[in-house]
Every structure is written in C-alpha cells, then in structure tokens.
Short mmCIF file of C-alpha atoms in Angstrom, two decimals:
data_model
loop_
_atom_site.label_atom_id
_atom_site.label_comp_id
_atom_site.label_asym_id
_atom_site.label_seq_id
_atom_site.Cartn_x
_atom_site.Cartn_y
_atom_site.Cartn_z
CA MET A 17 -7.77 13.97 0.22
CA PRO A 18 -6.26 10.86 -1.37
CA ALA A 19 -3.92 8.93 0.88
CA ASP A 20 -1.26 8.31 -1.77
CA GLY A 21 1.34 11.07 -1.27
CA PRO A 22 4.43 11.04 0.93
CA ASP A 23 2.98 13.68 3.26
CA GLU A 24 -0.50 12.19 3.41
CA PRO A 25 -1.76 10.38 6.52
CA ARG A 26 -1.44 6.61 6.54
CA LEU A 27 -4.84 5.14 5.79
CA LEU A 28 -6.08 1.67 6.68
CA VAL A 29 -9.38 0.42 5.30
CA ALA A 30 -10.86 -2.39 7.41
CA ALA A 31 -13.50 -4.94 6.50
CA CYS A 32 -14.71 -7.69 8.85
CA THR A 33 -15.74 -10.88 7.10
CA TYR A 34 -17.68 -14.05 7.69
CA ASN A 35 -18.52 -16.05 4.55
CA GLU A 36 -17.87 -13.20 2.10
CA ARG A 37 -15.75 -15.09 -0.45
CA GLU A 38 -17.78 -13.80 -3.40
CA ASN A 39 -17.57 -10.17 -2.31
CA VAL A 40 -14.04 -9.71 -0.94
CA PRO A 41 -12.10 -9.63 -4.27
CA VAL A 42 -14.51 -7.04 -5.69
CA LEU A 43 -14.40 -4.98 -2.50
CA VAL A 44 -10.60 -4.90 -2.26
CA SER A 45 -10.24 -4.05 -5.95
CA ARG A 46 -12.66 -1.13 -5.62
CA ILE A 47 -10.96 0.16 -2.47
CA LEU A 48 -7.50 0.13 -4.03
CA ASP A 49 -8.76 1.67 -7.28
CA THR A 50 -10.20 4.53 -5.21
CA GLN A 51 -7.31 4.82 -2.72
CA PRO A 52 -4.17 3.25 -4.24
CA GLY A 53 -2.01 4.50 -1.36
CA ALA A 54 -4.14 2.84 1.32
CA ASP A 55 -3.73 -0.54 2.98
CA VAL A 56 -6.67 -2.92 3.38
CA VAL A 57 -7.07 -5.31 6.31
CA ILE A 58 -9.48 -8.21 6.10
CA VAL A 59 -10.50 -9.42 9.57
CA ASP A 60 -11.92 -12.89 9.03
CA ASP A 61 -13.92 -14.74 11.69
CA GLY A 62 -12.92 -18.23 10.55
CA SER A 63 -15.23 -18.27 7.54
CA PRO A 64 -16.03 -21.86 6.54
CA ASP A 65 -16.47 -20.79 2.91
CA GLY A 66 -12.75 -20.04 2.56
CA THR A 67 -12.89 -16.25 2.72
CA GLY A 68 -9.76 -16.20 4.90
CA ASP A 69 -7.81 -18.44 2.54
CA LEU A 70 -8.74 -16.27 -0.42
CA ALA A 71 -7.71 -13.16 1.54
CA ASP A 72 -4.31 -14.80 2.18
CA GLU A 73 -3.88 -15.34 -1.55
CA MET A 74 -4.71 -11.69 -2.19
CA ALA A 75 -2.23 -10.58 0.49
CA ALA A 76 0.51 -12.71 -1.08
CA ALA A 77 -0.11 -10.99 -4.41
CA ASP A 78 -0.37 -7.42 -3.08
CA PRO A 79 1.49 -6.10 0.01
CA ARG A 80 -1.23 -3.51 0.57
CA VAL A 81 -3.62 -6.30 1.61
CA LYS A 82 -3.34 -7.54 5.20
CA VAL A 83 -5.24 -10.38 6.87
CA ILE A 84 -6.20 -11.07 10.47
CA HIS A 85 -7.52 -14.56 11.19
CA ARG A 86 -9.69 -14.64 14.28
CA GLU A 87 -10.47 -17.75 16.31
CA GLY A 88 -12.71 -18.30 19.29
CA GLU A 89 -15.30 -15.62 20.03
CA ARG A 90 -17.01 -14.36 16.92
CA GLY A 91 -18.91 -11.15 16.38
CA LEU A 92 -18.80 -7.91 14.46
CA GLY A 93 -17.83 -5.86 17.51
CA VAL A 94 -14.83 -7.92 18.60
CA ALA A 95 -13.64 -8.24 15.00
CA THR A 96 -13.82 -4.46 14.54
CA VAL A 97 -11.88 -3.95 17.76
CA ASP A 98 -9.12 -6.17 16.32
CA ALA A 99 -9.04 -3.94 13.23
CA PHE A 100 -8.76 -0.83 15.40
CA ARG A 101 -5.97 -2.38 17.47
CA TYR A 102 -4.15 -3.31 14.27
CA ALA A 103 -4.36 0.32 13.10
CA ILE A 104 -3.03 1.58 16.45
CA GLU A 105 -0.22 -0.97 16.68
CA HIS A 106 0.97 -0.40 13.11
CA GLY A 107 1.08 3.37 13.21
CA TYR A 108 -1.78 4.32 10.90
CA ASP A 109 -3.25 7.81 11.14
CA LEU A 110 -6.75 7.04 9.87
CA VAL A 111 -8.93 3.96 9.71
CA ILE A 112 -12.02 3.59 7.57
CA ASN A 113 -14.39 0.79 8.46
CA LEU A 114 -16.87 -0.58 5.96
CA ASP A 115 -18.97 -3.69 5.40
CA ALA A 116 -17.60 -6.47 3.22
CA ASP A 117 -20.90 -7.14 1.45
CA LEU A 118 -20.52 -4.21 -1.01
CA SER A 119 -23.35 -2.26 0.62
CA HIS A 120 -20.88 0.55 1.38
CA PRO A 121 -19.39 2.04 -1.80
CA PRO A 122 -15.60 2.47 -1.55
CA GLU A 123 -15.93 5.23 -4.13
CA ALA A 124 -17.37 7.40 -1.33
CA ILE A 125 -14.13 7.24 0.69
CA PRO A 126 -12.85 10.62 -0.63
CA LEU A 127 -15.89 12.31 0.97
CA PHE A 128 -14.75 11.04 4.38
CA LEU A 129 -11.18 12.14 3.85
CA GLU A 130 -12.30 15.65 2.92
CA ARG A 131 -13.84 16.09 6.39
CA ILE A 132 -11.53 14.18 8.70
CA ASP A 133 -9.08 17.10 9.05
CA GLU A 134 -11.75 18.98 11.02
CA PHE A 135 -13.33 16.15 13.02
CA GLU A 136 -12.24 13.06 14.91
CA VAL A 137 -14.93 10.80 13.41
CA VAL A 138 -16.74 11.09 10.07
CA VAL A 139 -19.89 9.00 9.85
CA GLY A 140 -21.36 7.73 6.60
CA SER A 141 -25.05 8.57 6.75
CA ARG A 142 -28.06 7.13 4.99
CA TYR A 143 -30.29 9.69 6.68
CA ILE A 144 -29.01 13.09 5.59
CA PRO A 145 -29.63 14.79 2.23
CA GLY A 146 -27.85 12.86 -0.49
CA GLY A 147 -27.97 9.59 1.45
CA GLY A 148 -30.38 6.73 0.96
CA ILE A 149 -31.07 3.01 0.95
CA GLU A 150 -31.75 0.68 -1.96
CA GLY A 151 -33.12 -2.83 -1.71
CA TRP A 152 -34.85 -2.82 1.69
CA GLY A 153 -38.46 -3.62 2.41
CA PRO A 154 -40.64 -1.42 4.64
CA VAL A 155 -40.10 -3.49 7.80
CA ARG A 156 -36.34 -3.11 7.69
CA HIS A 157 -36.67 0.62 7.01
CA VAL A 158 -38.84 1.02 10.11
CA MET A 159 -36.51 -1.10 12.25
CA SER A 160 -33.47 0.94 11.21
CA ARG A 161 -35.19 4.27 11.89
CA CYS A 162 -36.38 3.05 15.29
CA ILE A 163 -32.98 1.76 16.41
CA ASN A 164 -31.32 5.01 15.33
CA THR A 165 -33.82 7.12 17.26
CA TYR A 166 -33.59 4.81 20.29
CA SER A 167 -29.80 4.97 20.28
CA ARG A 168 -29.51 8.71 19.76
CA VAL A 169 -31.93 9.49 22.59
CA LEU A 170 -30.45 6.97 25.04
CA LEU A 171 -26.81 7.84 24.39
CA GLY A 172 -26.98 11.53 23.52
CA LEU A 173 -25.42 11.01 20.10
CA THR A 174 -25.75 13.72 17.47
CA PRO A 175 -25.21 11.97 14.09
CA ARG A 176 -28.39 11.05 12.26
CA ASP A 177 -27.07 7.58 11.40
CA VAL A 178 -25.49 5.89 14.42
CA SER A 179 -26.13 2.24 13.56
CA GLY A 180 -24.11 1.94 10.36
CA SER A 181 -20.45 0.92 10.20
CA PHE A 182 -19.25 3.04 7.26
CA ARG A 183 -17.01 5.51 9.11
CA CYS A 184 -13.61 7.15 9.23
CA TYR A 185 -11.80 7.51 12.56
CA ARG A 186 -8.68 9.32 13.54
CA VAL A 187 -6.50 6.71 15.18
CA ASP A 188 -5.59 9.24 17.87
CA VAL A 189 -9.14 9.15 19.23
CA LEU A 190 -9.23 5.34 19.12
CA ARG A 191 -6.12 5.32 21.31
CA GLU A 192 -8.17 7.08 24.01
CA ILE A 193 -10.64 4.18 24.24
CA ASP A 194 -10.02 1.22 26.54
CA PHE A 195 -11.38 -1.51 24.31
CA ASP A 196 -11.27 -3.97 27.20
CA ASP A 197 -14.27 -2.02 28.59
CA VAL A 198 -16.30 -2.43 25.40
CA PHE A 199 -18.99 -5.04 25.99
CA SER A 200 -21.11 -4.93 22.81
CA LYS A 201 -20.14 -7.87 20.62
CA GLY A 202 -22.69 -7.53 17.84
CA TYR A 203 -24.40 -4.67 16.03
CA ALA A 204 -24.73 -2.42 19.10
CA PHE A 205 -20.95 -2.05 18.91
CA MET A 206 -21.46 0.64 16.27
CA GLU A 207 -23.38 2.80 18.71
CA GLU A 208 -21.05 1.96 21.59
CA VAL A 209 -17.90 3.01 19.75
CA LEU A 210 -19.48 6.37 18.87
CA PHE A 211 -20.52 6.78 22.50
CA ARG A 212 -16.99 6.03 23.71
CA CYS A 213 -15.49 8.35 21.10
CA ARG A 214 -17.77 11.10 22.41
CA LEU A 215 -16.59 10.39 25.95
CA ALA A 216 -13.04 10.79 24.62
CA GLY A 217 -13.91 14.27 23.33
CA ALA A 218 -14.50 13.42 19.68
CA GLU A 219 -16.48 15.68 17.39
CA PHE A 220 -18.52 14.12 14.58
CA ALA A 221 -19.31 14.97 10.98
CA GLU A 222 -21.57 13.13 8.57
CA VAL A 223 -21.27 12.54 4.84
CA PRO A 224 -24.02 11.04 2.68
CA PHE A 225 -23.89 7.72 0.91
CA VAL A 226 -26.42 5.37 -0.66
CA PHE A 227 -26.59 1.96 1.02
CA ILE A 228 -27.18 -0.86 -1.48
CA ASP A 229 -28.39 -4.12 0.01
CA ARG A 230 -26.15 -7.11 -0.62
CA GLU A 231 -26.52 -9.15 -3.81
CA ALA A 232 -24.22 -12.06 -2.85
CA GLY A 233 -23.96 -13.98 0.42
CA ASP A 234 -26.31 -14.03 3.38
CA SER A 235 -27.15 -11.26 5.83
CA LYS A 236 -25.89 -11.79 9.39
CA ILE A 237 -28.81 -9.88 10.96
CA ASN A 238 -31.33 -12.03 12.81
CA ALA A 239 -33.82 -11.71 15.66
CA ALA A 240 -31.31 -12.76 18.32
CA GLU A 241 -28.84 -10.10 17.16
CA CYS A 242 -31.55 -7.45 17.30
CA VAL A 243 -32.55 -8.39 20.85
CA ARG A 244 -28.93 -8.40 21.97
CA ALA A 245 -28.41 -4.97 20.43
CA VAL A 246 -31.39 -3.51 22.31
CA VAL A 247 -30.10 -4.95 25.60
CA ASP A 248 -26.57 -3.67 25.00
CA LEU A 249 -27.87 -0.19 24.22
CA ALA A 250 -29.84 -0.17 27.47
CA ARG A 251 -26.64 -1.10 29.33
CA LEU A 252 -24.86 1.80 27.64
CA ALA A 253 -27.65 4.16 28.69
CA LEU A 254 -27.11 3.06 32.31
CA LEU A 255 -23.38 3.69 31.91
CA ARG A 256 -24.12 7.18 30.60
CA ARG A 257 -26.39 7.88 33.57
CA PHE A 258 -23.80 6.56 36.01
CA ARG A 259 -21.05 8.74 34.51
CA ARG A 260 -23.25 11.78 35.01
#
C-alpha cells in the first residue's frame, strides 16, 4: 500500500538521531525511494557531530524532510514521543518508526502498510519466520531473547519481538495515549508504548525483517541503559497489576 496517491493515508516516517551524520542521508534516500509520497521527520537530540545541521540542509532541499531539534533531556523514548506528537499535531494517518543506523531496511515498509488496514500496530519482527539478525555475537542474541521473554511475560504482550523499534502505528491509537504518563526514557520505551497501545485497545500484527547491525557510528546500548530498561519494565509490570 504505497502512500503516494491522493486517497492514500498520510504517512510519516520517523527516525530519532544522535550522532548519525554518516547514516542519515542514506536512510532518507532509501525511505523516499521506497515511499516517495511519505514525509520523513528526523528527531535529533543535539548531536555534536552535526547530524541536526545536515538534516536541516536536507529539509531545505526537499520539503518532504522535516527536522525536530531537541534540547535538554535526551533519550530514545522522549525523542520518539516527540515524533508521535508531531504526527498527531500535523494530521498524519500513519507513522512508521525506525532506527537511523540502517539496521532497519526501509525497503520493508510496504510489508507494514499491507497489514495496517487490519490492525492498529504492525510490529517488525526478527523472531518470526522470515525474520533474522545479522552481525550480532552470541551474548547479544541471548540478551535480546531474554529481554523479549521477560517483557512479554511481565506485560502480557503477544508479539514475538517487543523490544525493537521498527513499527507502524495508526495515529488514531497514539491519540489515545497520554504521553505525559509515559516514564520510560530509554530502550524500555519500546515495550511501554506497546503496553499502552494494548491498554488503548490496539490489536497487533507482525511482519518479518532482517536486522543488520550498524556499520557506521557507535551503538547507544550500554550496561546502564540495560539496567534502566529492566527497572522500567518492572515498574510497568506493577502498573499492569494495579490496573487489574
């Protein structure tokens, strides 16, 4: 379902960035080649490498490219919330979120759009047939499997891959979430937003994709982020119990 016809839903593709100057031009080009009728918003967390400045240059050259410059509190969760709020405030129908490091292939976007008519959220999955991961060592594979199992059991989530950010949301379901209540600032945000979508009545589908580990730039995952994610997920489990 390409988003390039007059009767097609308005599609926003969002990528949150911090020091992704090498990857952003390639990412935006691939997104717009795949979905020429979409808009792309780069949400930059004050990257010292000039990612935000480069994004501004791209926006000046192509009106489909939008830029949000964030100051103050940094983090993947709060940056993604800003992307969602932008989609709501500017009247988009769908928002696709993906990583800026080229680990999520924009060429898979049509798979999401084929399913979003029937579901409120379509999750890109590394853990269903057809999905996979390239470039990880065994420790990271084990960590990812464990956090997915931990999250699914604690929060009652049904998708097989709840920790990734490659997803398509109907903006209508995002409007039902009070983002002021969202407390996960880092990687646990991905599980929290699915949990809050479920509370809003969303139904989920999954589509496969192959995750390819970044070739340029540095990963933002570290031990502190992992610990914070585990704590945030435990807080969400308490919220789920309390709501019961």
